[in-house]
Coordinates of C-alpha atoms and ligand atoms in Angstrom, one line a residue:
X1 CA -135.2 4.2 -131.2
X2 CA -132.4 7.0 -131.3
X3 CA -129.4 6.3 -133.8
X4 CA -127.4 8.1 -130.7
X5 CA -126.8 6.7 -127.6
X6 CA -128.9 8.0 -124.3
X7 CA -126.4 10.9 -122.4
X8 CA -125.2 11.7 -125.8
X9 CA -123.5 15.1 -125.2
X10 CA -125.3 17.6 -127.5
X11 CA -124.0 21.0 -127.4
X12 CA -122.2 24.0 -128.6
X13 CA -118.3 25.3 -128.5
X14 CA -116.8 28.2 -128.6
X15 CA -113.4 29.8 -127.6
X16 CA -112.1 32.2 -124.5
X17 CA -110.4 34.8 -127.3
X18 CA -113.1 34.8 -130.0
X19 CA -116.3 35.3 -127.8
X20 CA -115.4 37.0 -124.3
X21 CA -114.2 40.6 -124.6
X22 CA -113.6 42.0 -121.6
X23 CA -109.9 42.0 -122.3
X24 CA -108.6 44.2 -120.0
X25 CA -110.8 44.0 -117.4
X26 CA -111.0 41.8 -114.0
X27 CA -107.1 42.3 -114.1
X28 CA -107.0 39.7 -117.2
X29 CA -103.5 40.0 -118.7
X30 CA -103.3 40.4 -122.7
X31 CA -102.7 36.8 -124.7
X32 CA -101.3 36.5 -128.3
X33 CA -105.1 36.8 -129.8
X34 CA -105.1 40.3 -128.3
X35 CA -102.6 40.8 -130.9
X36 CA -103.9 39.3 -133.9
X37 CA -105.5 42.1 -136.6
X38 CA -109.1 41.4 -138.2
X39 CA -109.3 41.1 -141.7
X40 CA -108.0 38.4 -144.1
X41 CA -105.0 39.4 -144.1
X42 CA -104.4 38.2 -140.5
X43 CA -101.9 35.2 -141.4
X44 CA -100.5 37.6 -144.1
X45 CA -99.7 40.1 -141.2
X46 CA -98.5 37.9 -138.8
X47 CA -96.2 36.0 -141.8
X48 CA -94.4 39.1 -141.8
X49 CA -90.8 38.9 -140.9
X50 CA -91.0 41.5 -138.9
X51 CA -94.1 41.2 -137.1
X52 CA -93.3 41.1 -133.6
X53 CA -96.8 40.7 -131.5
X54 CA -96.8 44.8 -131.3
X55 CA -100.3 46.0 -131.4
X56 CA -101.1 49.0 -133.4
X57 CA -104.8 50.4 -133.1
X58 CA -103.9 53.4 -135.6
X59 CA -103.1 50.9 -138.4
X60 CA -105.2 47.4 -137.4
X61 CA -108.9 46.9 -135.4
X62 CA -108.7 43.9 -133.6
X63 CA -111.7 42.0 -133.1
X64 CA -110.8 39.9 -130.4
X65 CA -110.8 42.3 -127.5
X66 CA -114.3 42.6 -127.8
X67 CA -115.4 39.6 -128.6
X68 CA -119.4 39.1 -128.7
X69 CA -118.8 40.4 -125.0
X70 CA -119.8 37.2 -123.4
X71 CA -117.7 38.6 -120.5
X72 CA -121.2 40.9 -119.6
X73 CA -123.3 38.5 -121.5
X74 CA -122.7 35.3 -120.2
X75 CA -125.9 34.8 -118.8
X76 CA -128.2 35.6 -121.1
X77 CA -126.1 33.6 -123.9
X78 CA -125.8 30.6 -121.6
X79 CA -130.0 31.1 -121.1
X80 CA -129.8 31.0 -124.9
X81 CA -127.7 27.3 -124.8
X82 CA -130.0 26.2 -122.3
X83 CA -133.3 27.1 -124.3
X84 CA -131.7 25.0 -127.2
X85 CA -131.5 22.1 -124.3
X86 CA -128.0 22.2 -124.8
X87 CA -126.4 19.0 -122.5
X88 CA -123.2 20.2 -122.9
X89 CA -120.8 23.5 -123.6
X90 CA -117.1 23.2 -124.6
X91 CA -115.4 26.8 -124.1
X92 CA -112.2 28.0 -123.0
X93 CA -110.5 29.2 -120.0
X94 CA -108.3 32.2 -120.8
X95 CA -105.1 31.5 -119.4
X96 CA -103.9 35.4 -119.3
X97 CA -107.6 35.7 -117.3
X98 CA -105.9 33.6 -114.4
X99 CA -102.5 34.1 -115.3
X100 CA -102.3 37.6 -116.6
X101 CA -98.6 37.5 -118.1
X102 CA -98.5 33.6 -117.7
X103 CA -95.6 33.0 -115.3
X104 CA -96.5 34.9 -111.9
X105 CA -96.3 32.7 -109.0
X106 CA -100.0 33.1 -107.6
X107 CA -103.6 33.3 -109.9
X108 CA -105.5 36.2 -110.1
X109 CA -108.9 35.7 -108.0
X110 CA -111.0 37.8 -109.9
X111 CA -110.1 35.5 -113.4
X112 CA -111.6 32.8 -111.6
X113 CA -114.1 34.2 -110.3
X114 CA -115.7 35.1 -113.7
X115 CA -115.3 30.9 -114.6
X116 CA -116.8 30.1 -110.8
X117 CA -119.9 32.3 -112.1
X118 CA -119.8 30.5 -115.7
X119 CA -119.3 27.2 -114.6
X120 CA -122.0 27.6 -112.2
X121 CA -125.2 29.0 -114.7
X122 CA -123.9 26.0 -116.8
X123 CA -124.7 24.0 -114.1
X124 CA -127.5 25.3 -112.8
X125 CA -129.0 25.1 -116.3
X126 CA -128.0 21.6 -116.3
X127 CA -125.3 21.9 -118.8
X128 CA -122.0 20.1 -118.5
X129 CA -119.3 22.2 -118.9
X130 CA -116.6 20.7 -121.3
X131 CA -113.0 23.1 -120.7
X132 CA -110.4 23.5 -123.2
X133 CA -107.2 24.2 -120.9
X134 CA -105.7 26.3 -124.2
X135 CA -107.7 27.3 -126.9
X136 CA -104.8 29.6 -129.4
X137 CA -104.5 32.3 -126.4
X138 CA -101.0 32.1 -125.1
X139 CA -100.4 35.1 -122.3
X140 CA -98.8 37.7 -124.9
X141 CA -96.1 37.2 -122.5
X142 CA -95.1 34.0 -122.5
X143 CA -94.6 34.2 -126.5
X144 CA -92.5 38.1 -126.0
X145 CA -90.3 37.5 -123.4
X146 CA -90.0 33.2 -123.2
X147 CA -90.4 33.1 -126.7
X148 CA -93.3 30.5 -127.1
X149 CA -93.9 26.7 -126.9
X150 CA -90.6 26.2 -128.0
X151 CA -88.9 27.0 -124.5
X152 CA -88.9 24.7 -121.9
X153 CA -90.4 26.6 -119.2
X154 CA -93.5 26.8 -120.5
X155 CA -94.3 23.5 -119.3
X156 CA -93.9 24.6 -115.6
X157 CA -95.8 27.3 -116.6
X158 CA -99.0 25.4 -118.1
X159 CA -98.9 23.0 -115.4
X160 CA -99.2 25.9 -112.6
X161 CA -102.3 27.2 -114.5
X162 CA -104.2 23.8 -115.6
X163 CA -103.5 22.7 -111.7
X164 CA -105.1 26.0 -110.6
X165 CA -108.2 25.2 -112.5
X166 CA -108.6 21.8 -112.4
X167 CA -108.2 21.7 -108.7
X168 CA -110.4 24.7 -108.4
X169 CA -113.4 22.7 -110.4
X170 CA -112.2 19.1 -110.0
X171 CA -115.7 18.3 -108.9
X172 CA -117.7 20.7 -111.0
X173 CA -116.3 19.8 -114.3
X174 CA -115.7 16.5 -115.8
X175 CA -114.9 16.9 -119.1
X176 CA -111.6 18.7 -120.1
X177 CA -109.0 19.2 -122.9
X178 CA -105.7 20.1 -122.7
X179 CA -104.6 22.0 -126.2
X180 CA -106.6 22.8 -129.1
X181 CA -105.9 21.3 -132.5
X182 CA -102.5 20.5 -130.9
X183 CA -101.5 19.6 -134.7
X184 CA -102.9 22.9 -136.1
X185 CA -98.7 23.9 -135.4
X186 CA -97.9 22.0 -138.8
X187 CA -99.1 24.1 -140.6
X188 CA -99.6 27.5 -138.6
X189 CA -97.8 27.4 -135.5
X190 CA -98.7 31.5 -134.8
X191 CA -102.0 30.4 -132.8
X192 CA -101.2 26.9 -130.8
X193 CA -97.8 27.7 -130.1
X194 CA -96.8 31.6 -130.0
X195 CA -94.3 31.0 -133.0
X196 CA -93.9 33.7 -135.4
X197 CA -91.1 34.4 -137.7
X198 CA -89.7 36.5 -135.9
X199 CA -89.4 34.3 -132.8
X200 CA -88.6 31.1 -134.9
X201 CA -91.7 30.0 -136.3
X202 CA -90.0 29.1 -139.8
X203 CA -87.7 26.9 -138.1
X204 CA -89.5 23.3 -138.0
X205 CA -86.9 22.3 -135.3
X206 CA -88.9 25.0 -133.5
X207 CA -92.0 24.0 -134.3
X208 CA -91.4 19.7 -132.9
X209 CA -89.9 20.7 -129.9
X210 CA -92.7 23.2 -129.2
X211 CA -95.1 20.0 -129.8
X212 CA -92.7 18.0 -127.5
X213 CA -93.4 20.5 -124.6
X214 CA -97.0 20.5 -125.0
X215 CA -97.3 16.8 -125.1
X216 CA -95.3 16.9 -121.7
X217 CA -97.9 19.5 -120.4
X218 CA -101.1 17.6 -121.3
X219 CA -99.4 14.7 -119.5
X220 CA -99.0 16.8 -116.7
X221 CA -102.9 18.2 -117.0
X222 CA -103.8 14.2 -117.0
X223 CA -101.9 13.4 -114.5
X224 CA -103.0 16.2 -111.9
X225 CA -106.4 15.7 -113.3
X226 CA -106.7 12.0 -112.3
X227 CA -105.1 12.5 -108.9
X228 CA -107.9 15.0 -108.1
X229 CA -110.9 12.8 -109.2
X230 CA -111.6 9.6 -110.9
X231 CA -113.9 10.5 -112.9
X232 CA -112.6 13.3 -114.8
X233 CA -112.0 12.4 -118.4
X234 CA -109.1 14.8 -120.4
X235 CA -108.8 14.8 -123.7
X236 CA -106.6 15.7 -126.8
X237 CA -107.7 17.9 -129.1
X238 CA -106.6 17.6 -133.0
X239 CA -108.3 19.3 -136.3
X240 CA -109.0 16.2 -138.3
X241 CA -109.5 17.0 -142.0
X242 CA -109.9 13.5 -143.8
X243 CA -107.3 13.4 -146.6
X244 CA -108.0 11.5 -149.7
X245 CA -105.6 10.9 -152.5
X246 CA -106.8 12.4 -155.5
X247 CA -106.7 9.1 -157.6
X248 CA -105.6 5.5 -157.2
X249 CA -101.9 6.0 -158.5
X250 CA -100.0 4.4 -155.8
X251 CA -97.8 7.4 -155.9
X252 CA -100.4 9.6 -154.9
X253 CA -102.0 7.2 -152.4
X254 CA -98.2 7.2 -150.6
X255 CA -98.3 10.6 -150.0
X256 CA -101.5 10.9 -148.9
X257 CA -100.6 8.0 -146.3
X258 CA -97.7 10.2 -145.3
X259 CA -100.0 13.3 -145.0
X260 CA -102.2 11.6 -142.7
X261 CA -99.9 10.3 -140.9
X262 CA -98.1 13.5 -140.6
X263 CA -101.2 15.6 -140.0
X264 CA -103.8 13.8 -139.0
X265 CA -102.2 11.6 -136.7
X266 CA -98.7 12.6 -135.3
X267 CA -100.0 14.5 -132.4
X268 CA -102.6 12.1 -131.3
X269 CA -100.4 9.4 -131.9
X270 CA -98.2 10.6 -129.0
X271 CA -101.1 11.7 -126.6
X272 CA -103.3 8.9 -127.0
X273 CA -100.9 5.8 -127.5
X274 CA -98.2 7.2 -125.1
X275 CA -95.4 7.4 -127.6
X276 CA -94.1 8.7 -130.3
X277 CA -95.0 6.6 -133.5
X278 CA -92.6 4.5 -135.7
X279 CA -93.1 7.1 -138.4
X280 CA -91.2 9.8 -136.4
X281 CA -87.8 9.8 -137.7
X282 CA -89.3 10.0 -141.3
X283 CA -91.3 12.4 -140.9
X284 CA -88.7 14.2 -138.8
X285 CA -86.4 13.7 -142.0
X286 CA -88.1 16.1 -144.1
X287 CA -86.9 18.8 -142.4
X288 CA -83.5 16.9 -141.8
X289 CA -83.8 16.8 -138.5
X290 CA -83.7 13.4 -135.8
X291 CA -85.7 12.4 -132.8
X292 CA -82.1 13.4 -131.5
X293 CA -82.1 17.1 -132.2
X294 CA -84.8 17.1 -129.9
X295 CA -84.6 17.7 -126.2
X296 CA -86.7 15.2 -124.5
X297 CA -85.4 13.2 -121.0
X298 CA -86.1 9.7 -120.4
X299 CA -88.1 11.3 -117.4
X300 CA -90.7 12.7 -119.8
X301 CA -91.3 10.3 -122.2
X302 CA -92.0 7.9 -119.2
X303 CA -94.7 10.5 -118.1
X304 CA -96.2 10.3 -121.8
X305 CA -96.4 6.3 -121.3
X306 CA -98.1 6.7 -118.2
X307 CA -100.5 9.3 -118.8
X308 CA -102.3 9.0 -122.2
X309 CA -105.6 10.9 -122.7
X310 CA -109.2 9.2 -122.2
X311 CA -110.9 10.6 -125.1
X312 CA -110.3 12.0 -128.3
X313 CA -111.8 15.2 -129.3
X314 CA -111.2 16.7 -132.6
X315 CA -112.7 19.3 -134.9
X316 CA -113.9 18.6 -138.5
X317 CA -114.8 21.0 -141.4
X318 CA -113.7 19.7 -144.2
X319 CA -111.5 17.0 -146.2
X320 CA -108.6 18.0 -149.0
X321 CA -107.1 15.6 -151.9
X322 CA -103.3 14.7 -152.1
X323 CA -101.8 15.0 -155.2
X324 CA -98.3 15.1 -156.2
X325 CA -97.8 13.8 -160.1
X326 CA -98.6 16.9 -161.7
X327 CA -102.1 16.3 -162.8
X328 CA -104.0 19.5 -160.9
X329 CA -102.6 22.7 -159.9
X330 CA -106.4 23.4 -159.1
X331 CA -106.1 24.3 -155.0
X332 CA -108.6 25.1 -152.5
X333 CA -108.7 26.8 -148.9
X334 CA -109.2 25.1 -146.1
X335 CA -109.0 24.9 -142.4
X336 CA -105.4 26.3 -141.8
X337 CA -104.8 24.3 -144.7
X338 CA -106.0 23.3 -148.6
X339 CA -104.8 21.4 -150.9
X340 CA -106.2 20.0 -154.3
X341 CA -109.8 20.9 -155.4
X342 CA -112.0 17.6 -154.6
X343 CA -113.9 17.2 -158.3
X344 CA -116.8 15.6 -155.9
X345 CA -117.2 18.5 -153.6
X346 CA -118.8 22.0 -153.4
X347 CA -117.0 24.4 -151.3
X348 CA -117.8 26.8 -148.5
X349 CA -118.2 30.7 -149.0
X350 CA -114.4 30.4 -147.6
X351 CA -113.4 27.9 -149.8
X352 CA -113.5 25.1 -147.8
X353 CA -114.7 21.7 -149.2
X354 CA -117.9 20.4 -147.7
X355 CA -118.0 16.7 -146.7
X356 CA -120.1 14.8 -144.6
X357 CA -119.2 11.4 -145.9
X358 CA -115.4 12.7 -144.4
X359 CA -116.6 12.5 -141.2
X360 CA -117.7 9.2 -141.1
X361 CA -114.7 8.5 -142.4
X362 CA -112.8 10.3 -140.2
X363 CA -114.8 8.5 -137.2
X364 CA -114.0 5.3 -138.6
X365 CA -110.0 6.1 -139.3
X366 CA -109.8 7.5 -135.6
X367 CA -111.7 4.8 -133.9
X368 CA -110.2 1.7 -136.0
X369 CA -107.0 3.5 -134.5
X370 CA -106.9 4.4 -131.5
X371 CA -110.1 2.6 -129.8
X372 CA -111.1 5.4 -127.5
X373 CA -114.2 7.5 -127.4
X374 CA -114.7 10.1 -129.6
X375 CA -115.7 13.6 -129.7
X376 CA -117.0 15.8 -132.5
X377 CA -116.3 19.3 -130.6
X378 CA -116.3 21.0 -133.6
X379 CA -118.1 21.3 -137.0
X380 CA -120.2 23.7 -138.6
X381 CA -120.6 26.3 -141.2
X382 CA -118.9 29.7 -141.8
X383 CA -121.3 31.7 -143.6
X384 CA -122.5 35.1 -144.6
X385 CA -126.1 35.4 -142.7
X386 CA -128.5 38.0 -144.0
X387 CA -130.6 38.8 -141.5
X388 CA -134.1 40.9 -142.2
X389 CA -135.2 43.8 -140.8
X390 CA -136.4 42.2 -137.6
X391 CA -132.9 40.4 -137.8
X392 CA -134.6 37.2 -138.4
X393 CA -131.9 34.9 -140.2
X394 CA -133.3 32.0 -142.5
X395 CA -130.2 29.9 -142.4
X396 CA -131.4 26.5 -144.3
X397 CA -127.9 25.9 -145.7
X398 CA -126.5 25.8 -142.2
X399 CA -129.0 23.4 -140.9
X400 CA -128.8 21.6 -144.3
X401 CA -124.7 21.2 -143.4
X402 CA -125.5 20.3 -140.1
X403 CA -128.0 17.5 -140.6
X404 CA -125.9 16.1 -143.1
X405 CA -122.6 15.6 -140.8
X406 CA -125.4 14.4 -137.9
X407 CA -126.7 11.7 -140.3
X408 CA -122.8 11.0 -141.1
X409 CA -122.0 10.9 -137.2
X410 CA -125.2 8.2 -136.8
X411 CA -123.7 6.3 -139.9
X412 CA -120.5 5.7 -137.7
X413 CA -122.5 5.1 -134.6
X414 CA -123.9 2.0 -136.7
X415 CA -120.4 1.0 -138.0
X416 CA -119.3 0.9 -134.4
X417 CA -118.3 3.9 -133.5
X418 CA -118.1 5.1 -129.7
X419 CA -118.8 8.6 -130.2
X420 CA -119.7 10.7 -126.9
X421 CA -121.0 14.3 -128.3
X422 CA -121.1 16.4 -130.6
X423 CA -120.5 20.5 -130.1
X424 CA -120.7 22.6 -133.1
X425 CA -118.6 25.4 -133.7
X426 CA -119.4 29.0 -132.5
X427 CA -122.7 28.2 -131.3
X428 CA -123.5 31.5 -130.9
X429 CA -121.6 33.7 -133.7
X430 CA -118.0 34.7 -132.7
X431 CA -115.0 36.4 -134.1
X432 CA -113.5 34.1 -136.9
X433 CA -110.2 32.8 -135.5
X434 CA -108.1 32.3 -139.2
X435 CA -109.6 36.0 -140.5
X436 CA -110.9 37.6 -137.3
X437 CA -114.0 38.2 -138.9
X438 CA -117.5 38.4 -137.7
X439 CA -119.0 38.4 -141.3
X440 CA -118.5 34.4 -140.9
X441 CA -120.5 33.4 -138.8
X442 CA -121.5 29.8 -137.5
X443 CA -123.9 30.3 -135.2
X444 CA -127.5 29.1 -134.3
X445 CA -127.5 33.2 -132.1
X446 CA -126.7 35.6 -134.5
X447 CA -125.3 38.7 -133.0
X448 CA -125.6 42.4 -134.1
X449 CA -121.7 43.0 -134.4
X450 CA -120.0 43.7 -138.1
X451 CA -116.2 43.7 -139.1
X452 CA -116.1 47.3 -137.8
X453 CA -117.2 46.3 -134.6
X454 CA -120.6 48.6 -135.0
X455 CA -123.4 47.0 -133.9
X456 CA -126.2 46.7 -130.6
X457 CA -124.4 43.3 -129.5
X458 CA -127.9 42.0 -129.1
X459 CA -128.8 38.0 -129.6
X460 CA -131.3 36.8 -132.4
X461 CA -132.2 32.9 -132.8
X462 CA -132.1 31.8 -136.3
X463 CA -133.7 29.3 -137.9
X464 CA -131.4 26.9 -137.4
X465 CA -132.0 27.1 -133.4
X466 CA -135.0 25.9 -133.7
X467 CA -134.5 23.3 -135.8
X468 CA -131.3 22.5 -133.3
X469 CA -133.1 22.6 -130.3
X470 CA -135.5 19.8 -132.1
X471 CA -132.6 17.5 -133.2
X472 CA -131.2 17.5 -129.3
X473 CA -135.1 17.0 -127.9
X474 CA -135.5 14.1 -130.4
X475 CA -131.4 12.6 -129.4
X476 CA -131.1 12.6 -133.0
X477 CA -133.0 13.5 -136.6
X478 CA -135.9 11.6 -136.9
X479 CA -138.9 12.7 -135.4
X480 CA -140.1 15.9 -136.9
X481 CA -138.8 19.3 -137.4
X482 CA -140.4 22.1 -135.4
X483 CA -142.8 24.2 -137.6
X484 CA -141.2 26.7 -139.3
X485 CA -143.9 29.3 -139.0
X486 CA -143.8 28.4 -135.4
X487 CA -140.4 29.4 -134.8
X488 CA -140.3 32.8 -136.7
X489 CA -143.5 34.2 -134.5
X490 CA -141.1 33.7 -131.6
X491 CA -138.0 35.2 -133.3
X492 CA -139.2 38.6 -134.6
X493 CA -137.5 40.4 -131.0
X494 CA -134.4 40.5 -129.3
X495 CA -133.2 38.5 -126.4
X496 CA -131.3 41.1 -124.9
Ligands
LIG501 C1 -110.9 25.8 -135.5 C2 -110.6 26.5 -134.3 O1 -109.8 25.7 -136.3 O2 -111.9 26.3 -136.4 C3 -111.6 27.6 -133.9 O3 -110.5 25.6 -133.2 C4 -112.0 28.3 -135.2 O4 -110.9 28.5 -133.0 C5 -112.7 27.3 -136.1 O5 -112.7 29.5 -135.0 C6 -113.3 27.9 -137.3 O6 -112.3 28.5 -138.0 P1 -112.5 30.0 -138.5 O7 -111.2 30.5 -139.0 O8 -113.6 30.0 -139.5 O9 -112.9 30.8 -137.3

């Protein structure tokens, strides 16, 4: 018997801005991704005091406006998803694709068109779609001119576009989320909620009542959402990194309490229970600021009682250590954020600590909490691929990370765990979202692109499709992997 449950949702993710292209075309509007440089310098860049969304092609290349060109692709790539059996595929809808500067009174047809054509090969491949209202693409707009998150308006705003689409697939789609990593903001606030420096993003005062706004607006998505049809299920979305303390000094094991409180849980706290947690006022006190200095109506927190999220999706790469006595100044990289170096751990190519016993843990911790189904919708390996001449990519050590946080995700299952899918990261390699890179790739489809943007833009399966494909046949590990030599007789061409 399966360690998953049947109608486990086995699938892939990926993101509107890192994958599609197509930027200016089908009267799309540009979004604050448009903006962002490649490189790794990209958070350095968009630090800057000055940096004010301009874009400058004679001093940066910016990967995102051509994506992997899913925008012409989409077909083939979704054939791709279905050949792996996918059951599911989380992606984006670009909001400056229906709403080209965000706050125009009437969609754009031809946007929605492009997600009526989407939506429907999912379907007709028997894939669920699973939408991400906002996945860190803001209409450039919205961030220029209204300033970001932080204003007020952009709840109207938000509501407009997630009632356009979920009314316009209310009975095609029934699986939906309303921000990505919501908490991401904490410690970046560039990509989740338009804030740079230069339009307040230093200013943590900024950065909660942003959050407050968004909470309002996923209420709002929930709300509509529910009205339309029973059966749709909208989740939040937070970036989970399981936070241990680096010993047992009590010292240390308070902060790290605090951190996951403050990171891991503040956000979700609010979506999923309905209200902001006892904890607010201290954590609010560390930038000396009160619940008070915010500007919330009695109108809207009634809204977040009433309309709490029915799932909870979150992404997980990695765990960091809390330490605060003095002991290691020894710090690692990490998703949008580090901390310590973990003595247990190896590290990613990027840095990041590698941790499948974290996200069993991190199962555990979120279901022990909040007692809602879970979703893994991402998780997955950045890596440097090196395909051979016939672009054939040999990627054990991402199906060796995989299988390892599968056997972690079936450990939970046994503990108790109601866990409803699982989507890795960039299913098909994309354009890295903290260093808008292709070089780091996570992919089971490796595409000819490089940094530079050279490349045929055709799709290889790796390895690790194969052996993917197996796992979601098999609901699970145990039976068998495919035969290797199997697998590379049918990979030596492209797909496209
Ligand atoms: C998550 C984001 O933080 O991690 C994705 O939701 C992102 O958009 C993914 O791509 C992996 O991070 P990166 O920086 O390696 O692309």
């Amino acid at each position: 018997m399966s360690q998953f449950p049947e109608g486990f949702l086995w699938g892939g993710a990926t993101a509107a801005n890192q994958l599609e292209g197509g930027y200016q075309e089908g009267g799309r509007g540009l979004s604050i991704a448009d903006a962002l440089p490649g490189g790794k310098d990209r958070f350095k860049i968009v630090s800057q005091p000055d940096f004010d969304w301009t874009i400058d092609e004679d001093k940066y290349n910016y990967p995102n406006h051509l994506g992997i060109d899913f925008y012409h692709h989409y077909k083939e790539d979704i054939a791709l998803f279905a050949e792996m059996g996918f059951k599911c595929y989380r992606f984006s809808i670009a909001w400056s694709r229906i709403f080209p500067n965000g706050d125009e009174a009437q969609p754009n047809e031809a946007g929605l068109q492009f997600y009526d054509h989407v939506i429907d090969e999912c379907l007709a491949q028997h894939i669920e779609p699973v939408i991400t209202i906002s996945h860190y693409e803001l209409p450039l707009n919205l961030a220029k001119r209204y300033g970001g998150w932080k204003n007020h308006y952009l709840i109207e705003f938000y509501e407009r576009f997630a009632r356009t689409i979920l009314t316009r697939y209310a009975d095609k789609v029934k699986y939906w989320m309303t921000f990505n990593e919501i908490n991401s903001a904490a410690q970046f606030p560039v990509m989740g909620q338009g804030l740079v420096p230069s339009n307040g993003g230093n200013d943590k005062r900024n950065v909660f009542q942003a959050w407050h706004n968004q909470f309002v607006a996923s209420a709002k998505a929930v709300k509509i959402a529910h009205s339309l049809n029973k059966n749709i299920q909208v989740g939040c979305m937070i970036l989970y990194a399981t936070s241990y303390s680096y010993d047992a000094n009590p010292v240390n094991q308070l902060a790290n309490l605090h951190h996951n409180q403050d990171f891991n849980f503040f956000c979700a706290d609010v979506q999923v229970r309905g209200e902001y947690p006892a904890y607010t006022n201290r954590l609010l006190a560390e930038y000396d600021l009160r619940f008070d200095d915010l500007e919330t109506t009695d109108g809207e927190l009634a809204l977040l009682k009433e309309y709490p999220v029915d799932y909870i999706g979150f992404s997980y790469y990695m765990s960091t250590a809390n330490e605060t006595t003095g002991q290691t100044t020894d710090t690692v990289a990490g998703n949008l954020m580090g901390g310590v170096k973990n003595p247990f751990l190896k590290a990613s190519e990027w840095g990041w600590q590698i941790d499948p016993t974290g996200l069993r843990i991190a199962l555990n911790e979120l279901y022990d909490r909040y007692q809602k189904p879970l979703f893994v919708v991402e998780n997955g390996l950045g890596a440097v691929d090196k395909p051979d001449k016939n672009f054939h990519v040999d990627d054990d050590y991402r199906i060796d990370y995989l299988k390892q946080h599968i056997q972690a995700m079936a450990g939970a299952i046994k503990d108790g765990v109601d866990l409803m899918g699982y989507t890795p990261w960039g299913c098909i390699d994309l354009v890295s979202a903290s260093t808008g890179e292709m070089s780091k790739r996570y992919g089971f489809i490796y595409v000819d692109l490089d940094d530079q943007g050279n490349g045929s833009l055709a799709r290889y399966p790796k390895k690790s499709f194969y052996w993917y494909q197996a796992v979601i046949k098999n609901n699970g590990l145990e039976k068998p992997k495919p035969k290797d030599d199997q697998a590379k007789e049918t990979i030596i061409k492209p797909l496209v």
